[in-house]
mmCIF file of C-alpha atoms in Angstrom:
data_model
loop_
_atom_site.group_PDB
_atom_site.id
_atom_site.type_symbol
_atom_site.label_atom_id
_atom_site.label_comp_id
_atom_site.label_asym_id
_atom_site.label_seq_id
_atom_site.Cartn_x
_atom_site.Cartn_y
_atom_site.Cartn_z
ATOM 1 C CA MET A 1 41.381 1.926 33.890
ATOM 2 C CA GLN A 2 41.079 -2.112 33.242
ATOM 3 C CA LEU A 3 39.034 -3.000 29.914
ATOM 4 C CA SER A 4 37.473 -6.658 29.304
ATOM 5 C CA GLY A 5 34.399 -8.069 27.229
ATOM 6 C CA GLN A 6 35.137 -8.906 23.583
ATOM 7 C CA ILE A 7 37.023 -6.160 21.557
ATOM 8 C CA PRO A 8 34.647 -4.315 20.618
ATOM 9 C CA GLU A 9 32.111 -3.442 16.810
ATOM 10 C CA SER A 10 31.927 -0.463 17.211
ATOM 11 C CA LEU A 11 35.861 0.064 16.029
ATOM 12 C CA LYS A 12 34.901 0.309 11.796
ATOM 13 C CA LEU A 13 33.368 3.918 14.145
ATOM 14 C CA CYS A 14 36.498 4.945 14.087
ATOM 15 C CA ARG A 15 37.584 4.546 10.615
ATOM 16 C CA SER A 16 41.089 7.214 10.425
ATOM 17 C CA LEU A 17 42.046 6.009 13.243
ATOM 18 C CA GLN A 18 46.088 4.581 12.708
ATOM 19 C CA SER A 19 47.212 3.943 15.772
ATOM 20 C CA LEU A 20 45.596 2.241 18.814
ATOM 21 C CA ASP A 21 46.942 0.412 21.499
ATOM 22 C CA LEU A 22 44.261 -2.183 23.802
ATOM 23 C CA SER A 23 47.258 -3.398 25.850
ATOM 24 C CA ASP A 24 46.862 -3.872 29.824
ATOM 25 C CA ASN A 25 43.667 -5.129 29.657
ATOM 26 C CA ASP A 26 41.552 -7.698 30.251
ATOM 27 C CA PHE A 27 39.781 -8.075 26.873
ATOM 28 C CA SER A 28 38.803 -11.358 25.950
ATOM 29 C CA GLY A 29 37.821 -13.849 22.983
ATOM 30 C CA SER A 30 38.984 -13.420 19.715
ATOM 31 C CA ILE A 31 41.210 -11.115 17.464
ATOM 32 C CA PRO A 32 37.712 -10.090 14.950
ATOM 33 C CA SER A 33 38.442 -11.400 11.566
ATOM 34 C CA GLU A 34 37.044 -7.274 10.080
ATOM 35 C CA ILE A 35 39.309 -5.613 11.717
ATOM 36 C CA CYS A 36 41.440 -4.096 9.453
ATOM 37 C CA PHE A 37 38.433 -3.323 6.871
ATOM 38 C CA TRP A 38 37.036 -1.613 10.178
ATOM 39 C CA LEU A 39 40.626 0.325 10.511
ATOM 40 C CA MET A 40 41.253 0.285 7.046
ATOM 41 C CA TYR A 41 44.524 2.857 7.630
ATOM 42 C CA LEU A 42 46.124 1.192 10.608
ATOM 43 C CA VAL A 43 49.992 0.963 10.652
ATOM 44 C CA ALA A 44 50.105 0.030 14.639
ATOM 45 C CA LEU A 45 48.335 -2.349 17.205
ATOM 46 C CA ASP A 46 48.909 -3.250 20.511
ATOM 47 C CA LEU A 47 46.519 -6.282 22.094
ATOM 48 C CA PHE A 48 49.860 -7.372 24.529
ATOM 49 C CA SER A 49 48.819 -8.587 27.479
ATOM 50 C CA ASN A 50 45.247 -9.170 27.049
ATOM 51 C CA LYS A 51 42.918 -12.584 27.962
ATOM 52 C CA LEU A 52 42.408 -12.859 23.522
ATOM 53 C CA SER A 53 42.351 -17.067 22.272
ATOM 54 C CA GLY A 54 41.731 -17.898 19.143
ATOM 55 C CA SER A 55 44.656 -17.379 16.240
ATOM 56 C CA ILE A 56 45.323 -14.518 13.799
ATOM 57 C CA PRO A 57 42.728 -13.230 11.809
ATOM 58 C CA SER A 58 43.927 -15.016 7.707
ATOM 59 C CA GLN A 59 42.110 -11.451 7.215
ATOM 60 C CA PHE A 60 45.624 -8.913 8.338
ATOM 61 C CA VAL A 61 47.120 -9.388 5.120
ATOM 62 C CA ASP A 62 44.873 -7.533 4.295
ATOM 63 C CA CYS A 63 46.495 -4.177 6.362
ATOM 64 C CA LYS A 64 47.656 -2.549 4.113
ATOM 65 C CA PHE A 65 49.636 -0.148 6.350
ATOM 66 C CA LEU A 66 50.481 -2.361 9.830
ATOM 67 C CA ASN A 67 53.602 -2.134 10.424
ATOM 68 C CA CYS A 68 53.788 -2.841 14.488
ATOM 69 C CA LEU A 69 51.911 -5.125 15.689
ATOM 70 C CA ALA A 70 51.421 -6.804 19.514
ATOM 71 C CA LEU A 71 50.472 -9.017 20.657
#
């Protein structure tokens, strides 16, 4: 299944999420700068093979537990 559109703000409802794999989809737009605030316990984030644009948000330095980032 190919998901498309922007990375949804509704992810903020998953505050305890530790691993998020959204790879191999058709997400577009930029990575939300709030993603580390929404998912404060995130350890792994995989956004590889999408249609994302823009720069990596500087707020990623606030992802205290993030140790795996695939773009």
